GROMACS .gro file of N, CA and C in nm:
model
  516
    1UNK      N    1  13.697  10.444   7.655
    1UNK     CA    2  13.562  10.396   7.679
    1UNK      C    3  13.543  10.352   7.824
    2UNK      N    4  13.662  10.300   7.896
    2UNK     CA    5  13.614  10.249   8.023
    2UNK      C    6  13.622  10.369   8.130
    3UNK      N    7  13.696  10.462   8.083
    3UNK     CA    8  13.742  10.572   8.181
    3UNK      C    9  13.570  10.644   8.205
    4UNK      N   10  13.487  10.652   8.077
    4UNK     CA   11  13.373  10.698   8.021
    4UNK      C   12  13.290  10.648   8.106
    5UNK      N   13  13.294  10.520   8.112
    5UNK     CA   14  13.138  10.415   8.202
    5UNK      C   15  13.194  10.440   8.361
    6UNK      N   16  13.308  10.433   8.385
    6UNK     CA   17  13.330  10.504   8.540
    6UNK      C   18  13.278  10.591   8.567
    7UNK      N   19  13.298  10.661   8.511
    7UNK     CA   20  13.224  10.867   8.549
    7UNK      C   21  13.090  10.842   8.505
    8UNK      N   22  13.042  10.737   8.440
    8UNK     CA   23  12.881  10.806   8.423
    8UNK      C   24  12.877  10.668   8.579
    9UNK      N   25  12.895  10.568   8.616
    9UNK     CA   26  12.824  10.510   8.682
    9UNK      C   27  12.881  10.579   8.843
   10UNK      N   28  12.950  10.661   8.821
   10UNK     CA   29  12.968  10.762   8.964
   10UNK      C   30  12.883  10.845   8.990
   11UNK      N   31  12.870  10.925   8.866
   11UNK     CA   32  12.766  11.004   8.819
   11UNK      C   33  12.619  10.987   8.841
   12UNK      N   34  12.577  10.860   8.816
   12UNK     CA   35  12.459  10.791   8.851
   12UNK      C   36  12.446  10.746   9.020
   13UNK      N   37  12.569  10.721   9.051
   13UNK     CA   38  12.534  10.673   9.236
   13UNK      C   39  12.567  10.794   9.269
   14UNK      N   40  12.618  10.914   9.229
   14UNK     CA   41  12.615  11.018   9.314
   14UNK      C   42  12.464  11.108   9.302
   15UNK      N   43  12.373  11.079   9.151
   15UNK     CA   44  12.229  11.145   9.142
   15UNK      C   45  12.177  11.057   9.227
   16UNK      N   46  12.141  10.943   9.249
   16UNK     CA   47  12.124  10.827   9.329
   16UNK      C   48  12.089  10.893   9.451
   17UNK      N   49  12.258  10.897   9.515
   17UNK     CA   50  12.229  10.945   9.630
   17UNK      C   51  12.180  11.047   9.720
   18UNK      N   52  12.193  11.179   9.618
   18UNK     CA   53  12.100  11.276   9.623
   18UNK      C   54  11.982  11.276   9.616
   19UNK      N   55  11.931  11.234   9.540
   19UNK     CA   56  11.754  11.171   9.492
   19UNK      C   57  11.689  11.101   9.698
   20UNK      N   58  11.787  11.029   9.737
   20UNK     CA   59  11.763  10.923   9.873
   20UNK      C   60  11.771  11.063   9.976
   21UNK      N   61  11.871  11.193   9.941
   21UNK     CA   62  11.867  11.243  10.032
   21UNK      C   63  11.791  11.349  10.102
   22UNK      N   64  11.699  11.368   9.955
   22UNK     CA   65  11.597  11.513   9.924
   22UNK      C   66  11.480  11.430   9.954
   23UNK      N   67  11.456  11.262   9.918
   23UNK     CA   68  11.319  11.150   9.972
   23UNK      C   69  11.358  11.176  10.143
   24UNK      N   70  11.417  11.192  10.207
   24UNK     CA   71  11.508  11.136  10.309
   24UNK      C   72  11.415  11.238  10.429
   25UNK      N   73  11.490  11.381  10.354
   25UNK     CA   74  11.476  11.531  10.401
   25UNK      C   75  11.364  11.597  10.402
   26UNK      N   76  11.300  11.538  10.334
   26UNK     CA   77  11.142  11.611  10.276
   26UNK      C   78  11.063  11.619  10.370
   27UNK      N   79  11.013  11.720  10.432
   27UNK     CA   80  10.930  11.698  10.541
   27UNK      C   81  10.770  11.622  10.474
   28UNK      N   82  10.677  11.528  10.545
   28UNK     CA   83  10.619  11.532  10.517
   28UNK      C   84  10.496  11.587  10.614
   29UNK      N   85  10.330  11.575  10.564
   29UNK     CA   86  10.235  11.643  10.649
   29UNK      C   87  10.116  11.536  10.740
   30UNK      N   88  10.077  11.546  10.784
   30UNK     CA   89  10.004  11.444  10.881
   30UNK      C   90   9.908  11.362  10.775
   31UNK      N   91   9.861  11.442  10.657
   31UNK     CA   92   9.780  11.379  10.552
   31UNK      C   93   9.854  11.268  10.526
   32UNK      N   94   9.951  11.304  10.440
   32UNK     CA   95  10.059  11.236  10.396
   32UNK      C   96  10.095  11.111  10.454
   33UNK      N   97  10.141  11.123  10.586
   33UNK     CA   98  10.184  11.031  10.701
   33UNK      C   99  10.086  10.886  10.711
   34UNK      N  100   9.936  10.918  10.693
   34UNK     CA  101   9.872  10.849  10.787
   34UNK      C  102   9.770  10.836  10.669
   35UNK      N  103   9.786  10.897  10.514
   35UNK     CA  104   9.747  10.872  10.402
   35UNK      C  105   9.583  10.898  10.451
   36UNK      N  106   9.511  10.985  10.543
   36UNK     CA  107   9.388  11.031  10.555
   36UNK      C  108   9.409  11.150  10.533
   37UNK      N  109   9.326  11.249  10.455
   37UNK     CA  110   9.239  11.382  10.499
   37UNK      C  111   9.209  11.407  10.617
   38UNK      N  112   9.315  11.481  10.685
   38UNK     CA  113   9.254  11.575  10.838
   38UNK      C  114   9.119  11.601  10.833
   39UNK      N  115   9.046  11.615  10.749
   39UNK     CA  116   8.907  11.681  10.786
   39UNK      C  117   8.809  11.554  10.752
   40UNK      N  118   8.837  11.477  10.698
   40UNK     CA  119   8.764  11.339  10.689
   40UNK      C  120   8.762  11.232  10.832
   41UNK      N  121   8.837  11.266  10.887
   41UNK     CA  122   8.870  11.183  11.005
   41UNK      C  123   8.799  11.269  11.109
   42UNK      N  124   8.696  11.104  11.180
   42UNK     CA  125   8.535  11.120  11.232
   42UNK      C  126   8.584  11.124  11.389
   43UNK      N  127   8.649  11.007  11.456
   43UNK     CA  128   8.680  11.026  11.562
   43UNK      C  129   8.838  10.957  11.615
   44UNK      N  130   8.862  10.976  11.727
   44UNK     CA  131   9.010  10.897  11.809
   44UNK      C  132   8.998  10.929  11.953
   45UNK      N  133   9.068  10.781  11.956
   45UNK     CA  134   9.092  10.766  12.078
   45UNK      C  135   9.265  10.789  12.110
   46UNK      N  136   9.299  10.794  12.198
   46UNK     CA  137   9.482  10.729  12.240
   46UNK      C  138   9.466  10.746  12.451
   47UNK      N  139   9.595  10.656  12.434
   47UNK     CA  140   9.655  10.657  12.546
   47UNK      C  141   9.817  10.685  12.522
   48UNK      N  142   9.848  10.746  12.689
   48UNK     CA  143   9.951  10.768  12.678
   48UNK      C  144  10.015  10.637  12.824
   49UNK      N  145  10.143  10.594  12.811
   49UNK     CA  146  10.170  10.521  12.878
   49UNK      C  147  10.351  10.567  12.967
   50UNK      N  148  10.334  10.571  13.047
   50UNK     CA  149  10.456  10.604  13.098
   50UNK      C  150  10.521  10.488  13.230
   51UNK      N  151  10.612  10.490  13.197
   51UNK     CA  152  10.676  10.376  13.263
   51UNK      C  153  10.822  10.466  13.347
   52UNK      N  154  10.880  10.347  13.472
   52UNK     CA  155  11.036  10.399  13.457
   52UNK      C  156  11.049  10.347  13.638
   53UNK      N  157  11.148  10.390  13.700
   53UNK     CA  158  11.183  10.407  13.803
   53UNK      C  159  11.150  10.501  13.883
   54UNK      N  160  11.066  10.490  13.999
   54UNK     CA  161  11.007  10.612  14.104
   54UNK      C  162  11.061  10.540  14.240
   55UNK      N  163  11.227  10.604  14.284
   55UNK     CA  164  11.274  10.577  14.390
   55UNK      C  165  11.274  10.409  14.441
   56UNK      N  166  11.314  10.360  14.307
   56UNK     CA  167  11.379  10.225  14.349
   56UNK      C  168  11.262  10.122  14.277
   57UNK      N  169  11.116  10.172  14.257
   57UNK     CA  170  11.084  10.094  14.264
   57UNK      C  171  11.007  10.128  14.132
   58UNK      N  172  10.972  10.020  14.063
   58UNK     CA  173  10.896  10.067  13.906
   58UNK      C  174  10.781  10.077  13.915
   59UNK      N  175  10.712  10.136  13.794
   59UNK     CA  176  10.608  10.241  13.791
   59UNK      C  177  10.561  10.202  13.655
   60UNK      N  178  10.410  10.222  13.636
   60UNK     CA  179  10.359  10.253  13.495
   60UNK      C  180  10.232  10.301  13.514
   61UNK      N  181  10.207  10.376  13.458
   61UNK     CA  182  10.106  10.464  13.452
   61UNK      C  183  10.019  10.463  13.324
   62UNK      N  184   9.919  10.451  13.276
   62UNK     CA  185   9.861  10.504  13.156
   62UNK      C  186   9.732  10.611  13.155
   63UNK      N  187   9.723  10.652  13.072
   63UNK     CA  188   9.575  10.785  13.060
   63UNK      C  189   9.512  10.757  12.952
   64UNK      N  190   9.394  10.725  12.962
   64UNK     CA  191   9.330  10.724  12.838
   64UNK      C  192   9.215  10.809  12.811
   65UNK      N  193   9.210  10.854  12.690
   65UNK     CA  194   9.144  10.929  12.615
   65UNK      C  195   9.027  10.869  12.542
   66UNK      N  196   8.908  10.835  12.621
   66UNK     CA  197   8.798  10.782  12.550
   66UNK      C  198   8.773  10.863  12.433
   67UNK      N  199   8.735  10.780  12.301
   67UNK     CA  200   8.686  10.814  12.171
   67UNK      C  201   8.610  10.952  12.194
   68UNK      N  202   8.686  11.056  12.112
   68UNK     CA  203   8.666  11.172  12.129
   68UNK      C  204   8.611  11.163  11.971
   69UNK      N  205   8.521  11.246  11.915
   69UNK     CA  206   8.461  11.278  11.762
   69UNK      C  207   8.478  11.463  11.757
   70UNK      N  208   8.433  11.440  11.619
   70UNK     CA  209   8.513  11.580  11.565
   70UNK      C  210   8.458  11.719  11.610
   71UNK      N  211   8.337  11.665  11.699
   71UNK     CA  212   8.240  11.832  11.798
   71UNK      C  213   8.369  11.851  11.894
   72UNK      N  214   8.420  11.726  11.954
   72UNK     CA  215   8.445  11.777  12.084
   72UNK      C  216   8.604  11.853  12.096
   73UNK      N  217   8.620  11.903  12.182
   73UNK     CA  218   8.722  11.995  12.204
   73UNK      C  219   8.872  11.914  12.192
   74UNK      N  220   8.863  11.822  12.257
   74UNK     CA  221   8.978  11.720  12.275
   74UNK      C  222   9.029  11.669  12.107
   75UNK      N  223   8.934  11.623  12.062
   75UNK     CA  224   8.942  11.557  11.880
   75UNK      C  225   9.043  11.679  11.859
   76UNK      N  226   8.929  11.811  11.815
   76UNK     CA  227   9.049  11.937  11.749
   76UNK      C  228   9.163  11.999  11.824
   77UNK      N  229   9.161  11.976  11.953
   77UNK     CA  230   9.322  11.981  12.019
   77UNK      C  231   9.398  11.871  11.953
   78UNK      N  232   9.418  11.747  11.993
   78UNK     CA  233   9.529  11.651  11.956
   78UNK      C  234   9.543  11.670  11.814
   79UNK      N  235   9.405  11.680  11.724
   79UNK     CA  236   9.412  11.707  11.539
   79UNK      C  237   9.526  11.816  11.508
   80UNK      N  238   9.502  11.941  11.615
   80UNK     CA  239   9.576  12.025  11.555
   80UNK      C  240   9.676  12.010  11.579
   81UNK      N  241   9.731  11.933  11.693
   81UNK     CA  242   9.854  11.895  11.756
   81UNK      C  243   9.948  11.835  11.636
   82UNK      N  244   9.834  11.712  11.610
   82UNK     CA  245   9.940  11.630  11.489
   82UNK      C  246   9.923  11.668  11.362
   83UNK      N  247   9.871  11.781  11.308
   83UNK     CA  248   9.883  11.876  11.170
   83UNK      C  249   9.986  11.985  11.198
   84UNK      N  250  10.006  12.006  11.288
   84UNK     CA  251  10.080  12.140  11.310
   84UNK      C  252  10.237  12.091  11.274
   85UNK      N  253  10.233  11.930  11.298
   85UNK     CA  254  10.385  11.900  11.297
   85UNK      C  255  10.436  11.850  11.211
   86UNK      N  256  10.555  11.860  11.132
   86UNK     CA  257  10.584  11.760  11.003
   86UNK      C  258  10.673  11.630  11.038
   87UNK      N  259  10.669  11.562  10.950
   87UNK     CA  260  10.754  11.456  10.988
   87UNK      C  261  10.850  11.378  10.873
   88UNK      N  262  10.903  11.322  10.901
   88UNK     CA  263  11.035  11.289  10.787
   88UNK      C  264  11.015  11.086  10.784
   89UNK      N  265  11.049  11.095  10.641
   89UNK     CA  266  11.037  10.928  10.635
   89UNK      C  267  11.159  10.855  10.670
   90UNK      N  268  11.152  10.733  10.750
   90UNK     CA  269  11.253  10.623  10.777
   90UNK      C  270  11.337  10.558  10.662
   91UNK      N  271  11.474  10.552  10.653
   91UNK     CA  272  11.499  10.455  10.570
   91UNK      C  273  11.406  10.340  10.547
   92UNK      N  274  11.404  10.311  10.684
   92UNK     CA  275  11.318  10.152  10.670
   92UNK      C  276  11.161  10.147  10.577
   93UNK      N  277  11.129  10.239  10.547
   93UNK     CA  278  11.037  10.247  10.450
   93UNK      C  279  11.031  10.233  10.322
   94UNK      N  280  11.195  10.225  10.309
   94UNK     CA  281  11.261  10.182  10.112
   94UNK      C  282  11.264  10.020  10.109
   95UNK      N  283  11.225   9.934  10.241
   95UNK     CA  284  11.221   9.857  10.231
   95UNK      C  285  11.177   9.749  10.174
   96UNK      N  286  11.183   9.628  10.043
   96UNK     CA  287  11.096   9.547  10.006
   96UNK      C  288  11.012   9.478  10.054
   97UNK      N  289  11.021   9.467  10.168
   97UNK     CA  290  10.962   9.388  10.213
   97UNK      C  291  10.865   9.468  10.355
   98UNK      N  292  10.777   9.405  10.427
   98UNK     CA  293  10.701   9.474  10.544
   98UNK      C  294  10.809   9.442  10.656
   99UNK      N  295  10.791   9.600  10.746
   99UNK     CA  296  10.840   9.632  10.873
   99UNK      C  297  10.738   9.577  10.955
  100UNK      N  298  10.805   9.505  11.038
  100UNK     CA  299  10.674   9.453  11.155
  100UNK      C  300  10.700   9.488  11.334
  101UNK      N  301  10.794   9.528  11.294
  101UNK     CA  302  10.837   9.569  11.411
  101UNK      C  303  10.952   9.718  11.444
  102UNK      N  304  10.948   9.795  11.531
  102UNK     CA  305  11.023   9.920  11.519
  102UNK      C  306  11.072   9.955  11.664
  103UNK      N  307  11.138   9.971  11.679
  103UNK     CA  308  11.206  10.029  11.825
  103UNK      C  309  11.270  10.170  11.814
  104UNK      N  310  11.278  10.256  11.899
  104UNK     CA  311  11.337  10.348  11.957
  104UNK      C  312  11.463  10.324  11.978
  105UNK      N  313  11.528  10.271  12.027
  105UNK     CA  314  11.653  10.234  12.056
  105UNK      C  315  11.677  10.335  12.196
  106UNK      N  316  11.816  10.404  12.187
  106UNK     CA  317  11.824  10.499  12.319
  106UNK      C  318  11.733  10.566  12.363
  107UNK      N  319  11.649  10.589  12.232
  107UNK     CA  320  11.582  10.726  12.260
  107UNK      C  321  11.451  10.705  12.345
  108UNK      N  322  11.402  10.617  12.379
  108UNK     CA  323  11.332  10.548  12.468
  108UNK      C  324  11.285  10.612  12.603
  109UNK      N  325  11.236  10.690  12.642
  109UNK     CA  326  11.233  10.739  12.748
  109UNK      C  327  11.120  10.712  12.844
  110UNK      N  328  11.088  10.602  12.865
  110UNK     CA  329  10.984  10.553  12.933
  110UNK      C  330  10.810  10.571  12.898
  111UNK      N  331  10.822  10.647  12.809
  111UNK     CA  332  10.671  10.775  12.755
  111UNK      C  333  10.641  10.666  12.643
  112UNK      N  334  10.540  10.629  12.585
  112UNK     CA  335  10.443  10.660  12.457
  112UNK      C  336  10.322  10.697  12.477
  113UNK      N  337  10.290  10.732  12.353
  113UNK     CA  338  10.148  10.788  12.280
  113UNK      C  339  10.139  10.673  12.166
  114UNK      N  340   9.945  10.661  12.222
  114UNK     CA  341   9.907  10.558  12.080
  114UNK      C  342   9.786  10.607  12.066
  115UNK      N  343   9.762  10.635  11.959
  115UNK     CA  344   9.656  10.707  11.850
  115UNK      C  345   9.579  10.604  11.806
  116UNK      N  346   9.415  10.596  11.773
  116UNK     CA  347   9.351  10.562  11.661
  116UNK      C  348   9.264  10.656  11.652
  117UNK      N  349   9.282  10.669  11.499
  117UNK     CA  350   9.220  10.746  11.423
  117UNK      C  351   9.142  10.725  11.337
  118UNK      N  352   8.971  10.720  11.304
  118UNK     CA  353   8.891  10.659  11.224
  118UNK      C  354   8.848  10.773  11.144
  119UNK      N  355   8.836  10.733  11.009
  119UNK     CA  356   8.726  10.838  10.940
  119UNK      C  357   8.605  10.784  10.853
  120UNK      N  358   8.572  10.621  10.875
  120UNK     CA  359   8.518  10.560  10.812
  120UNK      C  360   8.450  10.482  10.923
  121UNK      N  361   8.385  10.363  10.848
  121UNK     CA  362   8.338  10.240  10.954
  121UNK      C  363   8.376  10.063  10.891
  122UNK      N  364   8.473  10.101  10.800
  122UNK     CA  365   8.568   9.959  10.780
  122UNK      C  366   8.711   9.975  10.836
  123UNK      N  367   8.786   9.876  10.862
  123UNK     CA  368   8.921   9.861  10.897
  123UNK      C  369   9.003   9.926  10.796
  124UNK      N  370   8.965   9.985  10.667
  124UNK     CA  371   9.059  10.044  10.588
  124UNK      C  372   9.008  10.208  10.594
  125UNK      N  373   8.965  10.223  10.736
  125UNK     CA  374   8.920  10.374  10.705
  125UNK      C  375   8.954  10.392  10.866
  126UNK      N  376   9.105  10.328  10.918
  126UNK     CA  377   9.157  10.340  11.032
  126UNK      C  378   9.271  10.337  11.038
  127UNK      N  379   9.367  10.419  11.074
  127UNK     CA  380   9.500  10.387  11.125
  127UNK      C  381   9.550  10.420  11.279
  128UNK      N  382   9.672  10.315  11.246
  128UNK     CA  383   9.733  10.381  11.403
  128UNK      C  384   9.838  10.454  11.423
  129UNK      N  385   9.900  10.546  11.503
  129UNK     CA  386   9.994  10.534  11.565
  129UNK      C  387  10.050  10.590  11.691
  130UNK      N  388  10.216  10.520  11.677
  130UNK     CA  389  10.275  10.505  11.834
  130UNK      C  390  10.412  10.583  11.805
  131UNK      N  391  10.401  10.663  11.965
  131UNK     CA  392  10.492  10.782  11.942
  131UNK      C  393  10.541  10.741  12.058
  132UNK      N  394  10.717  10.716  11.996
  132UNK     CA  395  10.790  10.650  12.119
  132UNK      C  396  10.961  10.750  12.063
  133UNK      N  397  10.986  10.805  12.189
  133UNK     CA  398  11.119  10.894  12.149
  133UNK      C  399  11.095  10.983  12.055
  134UNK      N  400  11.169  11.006  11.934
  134UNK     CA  401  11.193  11.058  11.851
  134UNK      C  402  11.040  11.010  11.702
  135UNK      N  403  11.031  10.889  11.757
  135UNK     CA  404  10.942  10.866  11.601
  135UNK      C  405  10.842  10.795  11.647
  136UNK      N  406  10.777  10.805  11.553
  136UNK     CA  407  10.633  10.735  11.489
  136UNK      C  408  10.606  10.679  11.412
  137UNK      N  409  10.528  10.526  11.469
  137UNK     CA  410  10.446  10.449  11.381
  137UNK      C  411  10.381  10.411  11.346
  138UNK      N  412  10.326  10.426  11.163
  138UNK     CA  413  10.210  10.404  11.130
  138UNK      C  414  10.169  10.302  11.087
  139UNK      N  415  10.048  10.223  11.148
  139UNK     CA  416   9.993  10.111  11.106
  139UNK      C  417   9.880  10.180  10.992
  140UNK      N  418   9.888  10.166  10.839
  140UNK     CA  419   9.820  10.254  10.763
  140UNK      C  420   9.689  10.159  10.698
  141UNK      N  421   9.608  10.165  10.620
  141UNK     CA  422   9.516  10.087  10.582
  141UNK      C  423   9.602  10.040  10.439
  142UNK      N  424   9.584   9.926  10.444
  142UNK     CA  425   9.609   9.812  10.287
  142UNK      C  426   9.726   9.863  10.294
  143UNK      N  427   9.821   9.863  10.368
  143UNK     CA  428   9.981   9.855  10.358
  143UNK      C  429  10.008   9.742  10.499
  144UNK      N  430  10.116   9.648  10.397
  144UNK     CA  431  10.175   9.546  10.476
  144UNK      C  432  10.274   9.606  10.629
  145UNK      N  433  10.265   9.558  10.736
  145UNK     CA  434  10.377   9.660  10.807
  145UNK      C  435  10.346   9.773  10.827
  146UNK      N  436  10.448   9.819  10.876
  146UNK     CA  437  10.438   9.974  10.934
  146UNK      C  438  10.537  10.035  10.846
  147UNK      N  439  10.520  10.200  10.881
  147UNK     CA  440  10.564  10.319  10.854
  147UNK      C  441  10.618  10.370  10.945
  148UNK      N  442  10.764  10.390  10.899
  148UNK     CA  443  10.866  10.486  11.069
  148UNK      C  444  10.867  10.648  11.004
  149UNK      N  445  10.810  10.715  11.061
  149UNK     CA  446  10.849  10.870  11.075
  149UNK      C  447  10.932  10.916  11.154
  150UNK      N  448  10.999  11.030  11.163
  150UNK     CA  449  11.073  11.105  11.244
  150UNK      C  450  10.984  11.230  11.269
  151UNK      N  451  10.948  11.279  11.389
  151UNK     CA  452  10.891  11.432  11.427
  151UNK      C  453  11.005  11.482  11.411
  152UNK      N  454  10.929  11.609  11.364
  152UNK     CA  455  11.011  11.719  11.311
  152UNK      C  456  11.001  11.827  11.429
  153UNK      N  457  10.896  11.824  11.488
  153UNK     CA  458  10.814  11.892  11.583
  153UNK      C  459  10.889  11.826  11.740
  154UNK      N  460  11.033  11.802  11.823
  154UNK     CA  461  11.040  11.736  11.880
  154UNK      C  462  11.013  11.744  12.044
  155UNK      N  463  10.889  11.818  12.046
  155UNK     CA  464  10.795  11.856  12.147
  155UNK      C  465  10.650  11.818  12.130
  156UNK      N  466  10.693  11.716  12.033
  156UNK     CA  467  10.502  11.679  12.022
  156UNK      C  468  10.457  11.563  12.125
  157UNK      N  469  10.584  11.482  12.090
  157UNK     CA  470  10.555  11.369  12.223
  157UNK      C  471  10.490  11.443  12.381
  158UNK      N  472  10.609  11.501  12.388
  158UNK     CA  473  10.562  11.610  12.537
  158UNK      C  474  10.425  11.649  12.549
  159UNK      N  475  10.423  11.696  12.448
  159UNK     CA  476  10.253  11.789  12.426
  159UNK      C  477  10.147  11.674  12.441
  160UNK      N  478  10.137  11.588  12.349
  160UNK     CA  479  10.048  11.474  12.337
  160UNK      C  480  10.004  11.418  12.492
  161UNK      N  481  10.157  11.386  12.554
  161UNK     CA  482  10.150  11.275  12.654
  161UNK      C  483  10.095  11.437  12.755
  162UNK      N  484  10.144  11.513  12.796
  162UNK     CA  485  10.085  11.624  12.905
  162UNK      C  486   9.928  11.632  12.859
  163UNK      N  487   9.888  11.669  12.726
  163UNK     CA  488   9.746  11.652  12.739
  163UNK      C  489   9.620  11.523  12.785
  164UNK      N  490   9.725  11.442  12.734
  164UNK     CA  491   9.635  11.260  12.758
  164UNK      C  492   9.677  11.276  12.953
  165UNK      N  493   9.694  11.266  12.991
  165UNK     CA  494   9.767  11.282  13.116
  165UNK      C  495   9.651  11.431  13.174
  166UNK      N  496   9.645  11.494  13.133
  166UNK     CA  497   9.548  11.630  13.158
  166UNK      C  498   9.387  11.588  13.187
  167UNK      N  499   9.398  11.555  13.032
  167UNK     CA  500   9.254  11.514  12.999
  167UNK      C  501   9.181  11.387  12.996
  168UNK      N  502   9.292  11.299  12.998
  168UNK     CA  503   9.227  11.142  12.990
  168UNK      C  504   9.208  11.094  13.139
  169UNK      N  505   9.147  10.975  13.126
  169UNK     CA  506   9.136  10.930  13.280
  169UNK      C  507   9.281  10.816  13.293
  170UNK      N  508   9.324  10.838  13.402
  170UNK     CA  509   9.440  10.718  13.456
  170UNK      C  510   9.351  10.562  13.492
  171UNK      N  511   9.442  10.516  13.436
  171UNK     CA  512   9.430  10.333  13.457
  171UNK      C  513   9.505  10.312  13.559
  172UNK      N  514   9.526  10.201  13.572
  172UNK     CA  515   9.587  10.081  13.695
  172UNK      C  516   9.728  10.114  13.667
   0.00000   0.00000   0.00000
C-alpha cells in the first residue's frame, strides 16, 4: 500500500508539472494579454524612453506618440505590431497574491515602450503596458497588480521603440 501512494503522488507532481509547463509554453494573443478585443479598442497613446551612456556622459531621450484613434495610420501600425506578436505568461502570474512591481533584470537595455490603450470611456475600458527587455507589463482592468508576459516576437521592442522615435515627437 505505501509503495502504491508513492507512485500515484509522483505520478500526480509529475501531471502537475506538465500541466505548469504546457500553462507556461502556450503562446498567448494580444486579446488574451490585455483581455480587450483588437477591434474594440478606440484609441492609444505610448512613449518610448531611452536612456544610457553617450561618451561619458548620460542621456535620456523620450518620443511621444500623441493619442492616435482607430482612422489614423499610426493606431493600425503599432495595433498590428502588437497582434502580430504572441506572448507567453510569467510564473509570477500563478501568484496569490498581486504583483506590484516587475523588473527586467539583465535584460535591461536602456529602451522602454509604454502603451495606453482605451476602448471605452471608464478606467475599466483601459489598460497599460511597458515593454522593457524581453517582457511586458500589463496593468489590466479589475485585476489587482500586474501581468508579466514574455514576447515571443523578440523584435517587437525594436520595432515599437524605431517607430515612436520615427513618428512621435521628442521631449526634453
Amino acid at each position: 500500500m505505501r509503495n502504491r501512494t508513492k507512485k500515484c503522488i509522483v505520478l500526480l507532481l509529475a501531471i502537475l508539472l506538465l500541466c505548469l509547463c504546457v500553462w507556461r509554453l502556450t503562446p498567448r494573443t494580444f486579446g488574451q494579454m490585455t483581455g480587450a478585443d483588437p477591434q474594440t479598442i478606440s484609441s492609444l497613446s505610448g512613449t518610448a524612453v531611452l536612456g544610457g551612456n553617450r561618451d561619458g556622459t548620460p542621456y535620456m531621450e523620450s518620443y511621444t506618440l500623441p493619442t492616435s484613434t482607430a482612422g489614423d495610420e499610426a493606431f493600425r501600425d503599432i495595433l498590428s505590431l502588437l497582434c502580430q506578436s504572441g506572448y507567453r505568461e510569467d510564473l509570477r502570474n500563478l501568484l496569490p497574491w498581486a504583483v506590484d512591481s516587475a523588473g527586467s533584470g539583465s535584460a535591461y537595455d536602456g529602451r522602454s515602450v509604454t502603451l495606453i490603450l482605451v476602448w471605452g470611456t471608464s478606467a475599466d475600458e483601459t489598460c497599460s503596458l511597458v515593454m522593457t527587455g524581453g517582457q511586458i507589463v500589463v496593468g489590466r482592468p479589475n485585476h489587482d497588480g500586474f501581468l508579466i508576459y514574455h514576447l515571443l516576437d523578440t523584435t517587437l521592442l525594436d520595432q515599437l521603440t524605431e517607430y515612436l522615435m520615427t513618428h512621435g515627437e521628442k521631449g526634453g
